[in-house]
Structures are given as structure tokens and as C-alpha cells.
Amino acid sequence: MRVLGMDPGLTRCGLGVVDGRAGRATMVAVGVVRTPSDAEASQRLMFLERELDGWLDRFEPDVVAVERVFADTNVTQVMNTAHATAIALLTAGKRDIPVVFHTPTEVKASVTGSGRADKAQVTMMVTRILKLASPPKPADAADALALAICHLWRGAATARLEALAKAGAR
Amino acid sequence: MRVLGMDPGLTRCGLGVVDGRAGRATMVAVGVVRTPSDAEASQRLMFLERELDGWLDRFEPDVVAVERVFADTNVTQVMNTAHATAIALLTAGKRDIPVVFHTPTEVKASVTGSGRADKAQVTMMVTRILKLASPPKPADAADALALAICHLWRGAATARLEALAKAGAR
């Protein structure tokens, strides 16, 4: 299964593609889309749409995993994140690719074992899990990879539980 | 000048087109786009995009006026509204149509004279200003028309102030 992880944002939008197979996760691509903060909101969203279209066409993920954002003290930031998320929903939807959401706590817990891990810990574990020569930079790129890993591992756990439930029902 | 007012939302998105000339405002069209709340978010945004594309192509507004949304106790509601707003920014941006934002207080003050007016007052004044035979329904439709009127009238006020400032600078 191939997952495109997305740490949504307009100033920096982290994107990471990870392939997963039984107990293994391999990085396929990682990057950050930046749009200028002094540009019009419309222009920023159009640019992000073009970039996402490109990533989806190039890497053809089975699923897009996006960070679920909650209220924040910075309203502008939350709105920009929500707008970026809408573009992910739209571009993925046009290709029939499902979009799933994971909270920051779920992502941290999946990757480091603790829902309260800091950014450095997440980056370190992502680097280790994907056997990368050096840590992915900036933090948004590492977060996007962490999201993809989280989805792969949570999906595997869910599948195991469902199999157990089925076996129990027999 | 022709304004498309939009009360953004996914369950109900109010749309109203108003033409404005010195001291006059005329309704061109009003409607509500609804998307099923049990559909996938991607599907809802794709549907809204198609509808907005249709309105923009059909009525060719000079500007799109959208309600600026602030934090709310209902996070899901805020996110849906932000996602709908992103689609407005995207579809209008592709046609080089500027998108402007007005707060609910600005809209109420423009239309009724009080920033704390209730929905019934806004609907009554919209009906009177546009000389409609009956009040526009549902409330989202009236709100969209109120947004368009607000933009026309605030724009006229700003233009007058700019002209005065210019005259004073001479």
C-alpha cells in the first residue's frame, strides 16, 4: 500500500510518500510545497492545487493521510490549514483516492510510542523507521512522512483486530 | 457592479447575485446549494465546486463577497465552512475574480444599521432594499444577498472617502 502523507498548510505544506508492506515502510518521496504569504489566497490555493495534482499523478497513492487540525489560538493559521486540506480533499476526490485524517497525538503515538513526543523525537523515529541516511528537513517534511507511517501502521493494527474478531465469530 | 454573495457552508451554501448602481441594488439571482451530510467530504467539495463553477460562468460577477468566519464552539462546522470558502477562492481565482471577506457584524451593520441585528431583521431589510415581493428563504439565501449588498455599500463608502482624501490632498 502506498500512502501520501500531508501536513497541510499554505506557507509550508509537507508531503511524503511511503510504501508499506508487512512490517516494512520505505520512503518513496518527500518534499515541501511553499506558497508566498504575500500572495492572494486564491493564488496560493491554485498553486497548491497544481502541486498536489502533480504529486497524485506522479506517485498514484492508494490513500492520502492528512493531519486533522483542531482549533488554535491563531485563527488565520487554522483557516489556511483548513483551506489547504480542502484542496487535498478536492484533488484526491477527483481521482477516487480516499482521504483519511489522523490527529497529531495519533501520529506521535504511532511513530514514537508516546502521544506527547516532541518534534525532534518524531523526526528521529521517522529517520530510523525509513532507514534514511539523514533526517528529513524541514519539520513539515518529517511530519508528512510520520503521517504516512501512522496510517500504514494503524491500518495494519485495524486489519489484525478485524481478523481476530472474524476468527472469534467463527 | 455585480456581486456574488456567498454564505459558505457544505450542508447549505447560500448564494445571491446583486447588481448595484448609485443608490440602487437589484437582485439577479438567489439560491442555496445543499450537499448531503452523509456524503464523503471530497464528494461534497466536488459538488460545491461544480455548482460554483456554474454560478460564476452564468452570472459573471465582478467580485465574490464571502462571510468571514471566526472560531466557533462547533469545530466540524467551522472546518466545513472553511472548506467551502477554499472552493470559492479556487473557482473565483481561476476566473481572476477577486474574493473579499466581510464579517457578520459588518454585514448586519450595512444592511440594518446595527451590528447586532437578528436574522429576522436582516431578512426584512434585504427584502425591502431589493424590493422583493416576499422574503428570500431559507435564511442562508437572505444572508448571501445581505453579503452582496454589504459589499456594494461598503465599496461605495470607501470610494467616497478615497475621493474626499484625494480632494483634501490637492
Coordinates of C-alpha atoms in Angstrom, one line a residue:
Chain A
M1 CA 0.0 0.0 0.0
R2 CA 1.2 3.5 -0.9
V3 CA 0.3 6.4 1.3
L4 CA 0.7 10.1 0.6
G5 CA 1.1 11.9 4.0
M6 CA 0.2 15.6 4.1
D7 CA 1.0 18.1 6.8
P8 CA -1.5 20.8 5.5
G9 CA -0.5 24.4 5.3
L10 CA -0.2 27.3 2.8
T11 CA 3.2 28.8 3.8
R12 CA 4.6 25.2 4.0
C13 CA 2.8 22.1 3.1
G14 CA 4.7 18.9 3.9
L15 CA 4.3 15.9 1.5
G16 CA 5.7 12.5 2.0
V17 CA 5.1 9.2 0.1
V18 CA 5.7 5.9 1.9
D19 CA 5.2 2.3 0.6
G20 CA 4.3 -0.2 3.3
R21 CA 4.4 -3.9 3.4
A22 CA 4.2 -6.4 6.3
G23 CA 6.4 -4.7 9.0
R24 CA 8.3 -2.5 6.4
A25 CA 8.0 1.1 5.4
T26 CA 10.0 2.6 2.6
M27 CA 10.2 6.3 1.6
V28 CA 9.3 7.0 -2.0
A29 CA 9.4 10.8 -2.0
V30 CA 9.4 13.7 0.4
G31 CA 9.0 17.5 -0.2
V32 CA 7.5 20.7 0.9
V33 CA 5.3 22.9 -1.2
R34 CA 5.7 26.6 -0.2
T35 CA 3.4 29.4 -1.3
P36 CA 4.3 33.1 -0.7
S37 CA 2.5 34.6 2.3
D38 CA 2.1 37.9 0.5
A39 CA 0.2 36.4 -2.4
E40 CA -3.6 36.4 -2.7
A41 CA -5.3 33.4 -1.0
S42 CA -6.8 32.4 -4.4
Q43 CA -3.4 32.3 -6.0
R44 CA -1.9 30.3 -3.1
L45 CA -4.7 27.7 -3.3
M46 CA -4.4 27.4 -7.1
F47 CA -0.6 26.9 -6.8
L48 CA -1.2 24.2 -4.1
E49 CA -3.8 22.5 -6.3
R50 CA -1.4 22.3 -9.2
E51 CA 1.4 20.9 -7.0
L52 CA -1.0 18.3 -5.4
D53 CA -2.3 17.3 -8.8
G54 CA 1.3 16.7 -9.8
W55 CA 2.1 14.6 -6.7
L56 CA -1.0 12.5 -7.1
D57 CA -0.5 11.9 -10.8
R58 CA 3.2 11.0 -10.3
F59 CA 3.0 8.8 -7.3
E60 CA -0.6 7.4 -7.5
P61 CA -1.0 6.8 -3.8
D62 CA -3.8 4.4 -2.6
V63 CA -4.7 6.8 0.1
V64 CA -4.0 10.4 1.3
A65 CA -3.4 10.8 5.1
V66 CA -3.9 14.3 6.3
E67 CA -3.3 15.8 9.8
R68 CA -6.6 16.6 11.5
V69 CA -6.4 20.2 12.8
F70 CA -8.2 21.5 15.8
A71 CA -8.9 25.0 16.9
D72 CA -5.8 27.0 17.6
T73 CA -5.2 30.4 19.1
N74 CA -4.1 31.6 15.7
V75 CA -7.3 31.8 13.6
T76 CA -5.5 32.8 10.3
Q77 CA -3.3 29.7 10.7
V78 CA -6.2 27.4 11.3
M79 CA -8.1 28.8 8.2
N80 CA -5.1 28.4 6.0
T81 CA -4.7 24.9 7.1
A82 CA -8.4 24.2 6.5
H83 CA -8.1 25.7 3.0
A84 CA -5.1 23.5 2.2
T85 CA -7.0 20.5 3.5
A86 CA -10.0 21.3 1.2
I87 CA -7.6 21.3 -1.8
A88 CA -6.4 17.8 -0.7
L89 CA -10.0 16.6 -0.4
L90 CA -10.8 18.0 -3.9
T91 CA -7.8 16.8 -5.8
A92 CA -7.8 13.3 -4.2
G93 CA -11.6 13.1 -4.6
K94 CA -11.3 13.7 -8.4
R95 CA -9.1 10.6 -8.6
D96 CA -11.3 8.5 -6.3
I97 CA -8.4 8.4 -3.7
P98 CA -9.8 8.2 -0.2
V99 CA -8.6 10.9 2.3
V100 CA -8.2 9.9 5.9
F101 CA -7.4 12.0 8.9
H102 CA -5.1 11.4 11.9
T103 CA -4.7 13.6 14.9
P104 CA -1.2 14.8 15.9
T105 CA -1.5 12.7 19.0
E106 CA -2.2 9.5 17.0
V107 CA 0.7 10.3 14.7
K108 CA 3.2 10.8 17.5
A109 CA 2.0 7.7 19.4
S110 CA 2.3 5.6 16.2
V111 CA 5.8 6.7 15.4
T112 CA 7.4 7.2 18.8
G113 CA 5.1 5.3 21.2
S114 CA 4.1 8.5 23.0
G115 CA 1.3 10.9 22.1
R116 CA 3.3 13.7 23.7
A117 CA 6.6 13.3 21.9
D118 CA 8.3 16.4 20.6
K119 CA 9.2 17.2 17.0
A120 CA 12.8 16.1 17.5
Q121 CA 11.7 12.6 18.6
V122 CA 9.2 12.3 15.7
T123 CA 12.0 13.3 13.2
M124 CA 14.4 10.8 14.8
M125 CA 12.0 7.9 14.7
V126 CA 10.9 8.7 11.1
T127 CA 14.6 8.7 10.1
R128 CA 15.1 5.3 11.9
I129 CA 11.9 3.6 10.6
L130 CA 12.5 4.6 7.0
K131 CA 16.3 3.9 7.3
L132 CA 17.2 7.3 6.0
A133 CA 20.8 8.4 5.8
S134 CA 19.9 11.8 7.3
P135 CA 16.8 13.3 9.0
P136 CA 14.2 14.8 6.5
K137 CA 14.1 18.6 6.7
P138 CA 12.2 20.8 7.3
A139 CA 10.0 19.5 10.2
D140 CA 6.9 19.7 7.9
A141 CA 8.5 17.1 5.6
A142 CA 9.2 14.7 8.5
D143 CA 5.6 15.3 9.8
A144 CA 4.2 14.3 6.4
L145 CA 6.3 11.1 6.4
A146 CA 5.1 10.4 10.0
L147 CA 1.5 10.8 8.9
A148 CA 2.0 8.2 6.2
I149 CA 3.7 5.8 8.6
C150 CA 0.9 6.3 11.1
H151 CA -1.7 5.4 8.5
L152 CA 0.2 2.3 7.4
W153 CA 0.6 1.0 11.0
R154 CA -2.8 1.9 12.3
G155 CA -4.3 0.3 9.2
A156 CA -2.3 -2.9 9.9
A157 CA -3.4 -2.9 13.5
T158 CA -7.1 -2.4 12.5
A159 CA -6.8 -5.2 9.9
R160 CA -5.3 -7.5 12.6
L161 CA -8.1 -6.7 15.1
E162 CA -10.7 -7.3 12.3
A163 CA -9.2 -10.6 11.5
L164 CA -9.2 -11.6 15.2
A165 CA -12.8 -10.5 15.5
K166 CA -13.7 -12.6 12.5
A167 CA -11.8 -15.6 13.8
G168 CA -13.6 -15.2 17.2
A169 CA -17.0 -15.0 15.5
R170 CA -16.5 -18.3 13.7
Chain B
M1 CA -21.0 46.3 -10.4
R2 CA -22.2 42.8 -9.9
V3 CA -21.5 41.0 -6.7
L4 CA -22.0 37.3 -5.9
G5 CA -22.6 37.0 -2.1
M6 CA -21.8 33.6 -0.5
D7 CA -22.8 32.4 2.9
P8 CA -20.3 29.5 2.9
G9 CA -21.3 26.0 4.1
L10 CA -21.5 22.4 3.0
T11 CA -24.9 21.4 4.3
R12 CA -26.3 24.7 2.9
C13 CA -24.3 27.3 1.0
G14 CA -26.3 30.5 0.3
L15 CA -25.6 32.3 -3.0
G16 CA -27.0 35.6 -4.1
V17 CA -26.2 37.8 -7.0
V18 CA -26.9 41.6 -6.8
D19 CA -26.3 44.4 -9.3
G20 CA -25.5 47.7 -7.8
R21 CA -25.6 51.2 -9.2
A22 CA -25.6 54.6 -7.4
G23 CA -28.0 54.1 -4.5
R24 CA -29.7 51.1 -6.1
A25 CA -29.4 47.4 -5.6
T26 CA -31.2 44.8 -7.7
M27 CA -31.4 41.1 -7.2
V28 CA -30.3 39.0 -10.1
A29 CA -30.4 35.5 -8.6
V30 CA -30.6 33.7 -5.3
G31 CA -30.3 30.1 -4.3
V32 CA -28.9 27.6 -1.9
V33 CA -26.5 24.8 -2.7
R34 CA -27.0 21.7 -0.5
T35 CA -24.8 18.7 -0.2
P36 CA -25.8 15.6 1.8
S37 CA -24.2 15.5 5.2
D38 CA -23.7 11.7 4.9
A39 CA -21.6 12.0 1.8
E40 CA -17.8 11.9 1.8
A41 CA -16.1 15.4 2.3
S42 CA -14.4 15.0 -1.1
Q43 CA -17.7 14.4 -2.8
R44 CA -19.3 17.4 -1.1
L45 CA -16.5 19.7 -2.1
M46 CA -16.5 18.4 -5.7
F47 CA -20.3 19.0 -5.9
L48 CA -19.9 22.5 -4.5
E49 CA -17.1 23.3 -7.0
R50 CA -19.3 22.2 -9.9
E51 CA -22.2 24.4 -8.6
L52 CA -19.9 27.4 -8.0
D53 CA -18.4 27.0 -11.4
G54 CA -21.9 27.1 -12.9
W55 CA -22.9 30.3 -11.0
L56 CA -19.7 32.1 -11.9
D57 CA -20.0 31.2 -15.6
R58 CA -23.6 32.1 -15.7
F59 CA -23.6 35.4 -13.8
E60 CA -20.1 36.6 -14.3
P61 CA -19.8 38.6 -11.1
D62 CA -17.1 41.3 -10.8
V63 CA -16.4 40.2 -7.2
V64 CA -17.3 37.4 -4.8
A65 CA -18.2 38.5 -1.2
V66 CA -17.8 35.8 1.4
E67 CA -18.7 35.8 5.1
R68 CA -15.6 35.8 7.2
V69 CA -15.9 33.0 9.7
F70 CA -14.3 33.1 13.2
A71 CA -13.7 30.3 15.7
D72 CA -16.9 28.7 16.9
T73 CA -17.7 26.1 19.5
N74 CA -18.6 23.6 16.7
V75 CA -15.2 22.7 15.2
T76 CA -16.8 20.5 12.4
Q77 CA -19.0 23.4 11.4
V78 CA -16.0 25.8 11.2
M79 CA -14.0 23.3 9.2
N80 CA -16.8 22.7 6.7
T81 CA -17.3 26.4 6.3
A82 CA -13.5 26.9 5.8
H83 CA -13.5 24.1 3.2
A84 CA -16.4 25.7 1.3
T85 CA -14.6 29.1 1.4
A86 CA -11.5 27.4 -0.1
I87 CA -13.6 26.2 -3.1
A88 CA -14.9 29.8 -3.5
L89 CA -11.3 31.1 -3.5
L90 CA -10.2 28.5 -6.0
T91 CA -13.1 28.7 -8.5
A92 CA -13.1 32.6 -8.4
G93 CA -9.3 32.7 -8.6
K94 CA -9.3 30.6 -11.8
R95 CA -11.5 33.4 -13.4
D96 CA -9.5 36.3 -12.0
I97 CA -12.5 37.3 -9.9
P98 CA -11.4 38.9 -6.6
V99 CA -12.8 37.4 -3.4
V100 CA -13.4 39.8 -0.5
F101 CA -14.5 39.0 3.1
H102 CA -16.9 40.7 5.4
T103 CA -17.6 39.8 9.0
P104 CA -21.2 39.0 10.1
T105 CA -21.1 42.3 12.1
E106 CA -20.2 44.3 9.0
V107 CA -23.0 42.7 7.0
K108 CA -25.6 43.3 9.7
A109 CA -24.5 46.9 10.2
S110 CA -24.5 47.6 6.5
V111 CA -28.0 46.3 5.9
T112 CA -29.9 47.1 9.1
G113 CA -27.7 49.9 10.7
S114 CA -27.0 47.6 13.7
G115 CA -24.2 45.1 14.0
R116 CA -26.3 43.2 16.5
A117 CA -29.4 42.8 14.4
D118 CA -31.0 39.3 14.4
K119 CA -31.7 37.1 11.3
A120 CA -35.3 38.3 11.0
Q121 CA -34.2 42.0 10.8
V122 CA -31.6 41.2 8.2
T123 CA -34.1 39.2 6.1
M124 CA -36.6 42.1 6.4
M125 CA -34.1 44.7 5.3
V126 CA -32.8 42.6 2.4
T127 CA -36.4 42.2 1.2
R128 CA -37.0 45.9 1.4
I129 CA -33.7 47.0 -0.1
L130 CA -34.1 44.7 -3.1
K131 CA -37.9 45.4 -3.4
L132 CA -38.7 41.7 -3.3
A133 CA -42.3 40.6 -3.2
S134 CA -41.6 38.1 -0.5
P135 CA -38.6 37.4 1.9
P136 CA -35.9 35.2 0.4
K137 CA -35.8 31.7 2.0
P138 CA -34.0 29.9 3.7
A139 CA -32.0 32.3 5.9
D140 CA -28.8 31.3 4.1
A141 CA -30.2 32.8 0.9
A142 CA -31.0 36.1 2.6
D143 CA -27.6 36.1 4.2
A144 CA -25.9 35.7 0.8
L145 CA -27.9 38.7 -0.6
A146 CA -27.0 40.7 2.5
L147 CA -23.3 40.0 1.9
A148 CA -23.6 41.2 -1.7
I149 CA -25.4 44.4 -0.6
C150 CA -22.9 44.9 2.2
H151 CA -20.0 44.8 -0.3
L152 CA -21.7 47.2 -2.7
W153 CA -22.4 49.7 0.0
R154 CA -19.1 49.5 1.8
G155 CA -17.4 49.8 -1.6
A156 CA -19.4 52.9 -2.3
A157 CA -18.5 54.4 1.1
T158 CA -14.8 53.5 0.7
A159 CA -14.8 55.1 -2.8
R160 CA -16.4 58.3 -1.3
L161 CA -13.8 58.5 1.4
E162 CA -11.0 58.0 -1.1
A163 CA -12.3 60.7 -3.3
L164 CA -12.5 63.1 -0.2
A165 CA -9.0 62.2 0.8
K166 CA -7.8 62.9 -2.7
A167 CA -9.6 66.2 -2.8
G168 CA -8.1 67.1 0.6
A169 CA -4.6 66.3 -0.6
R170 CA -4.9 68.7 -3.5

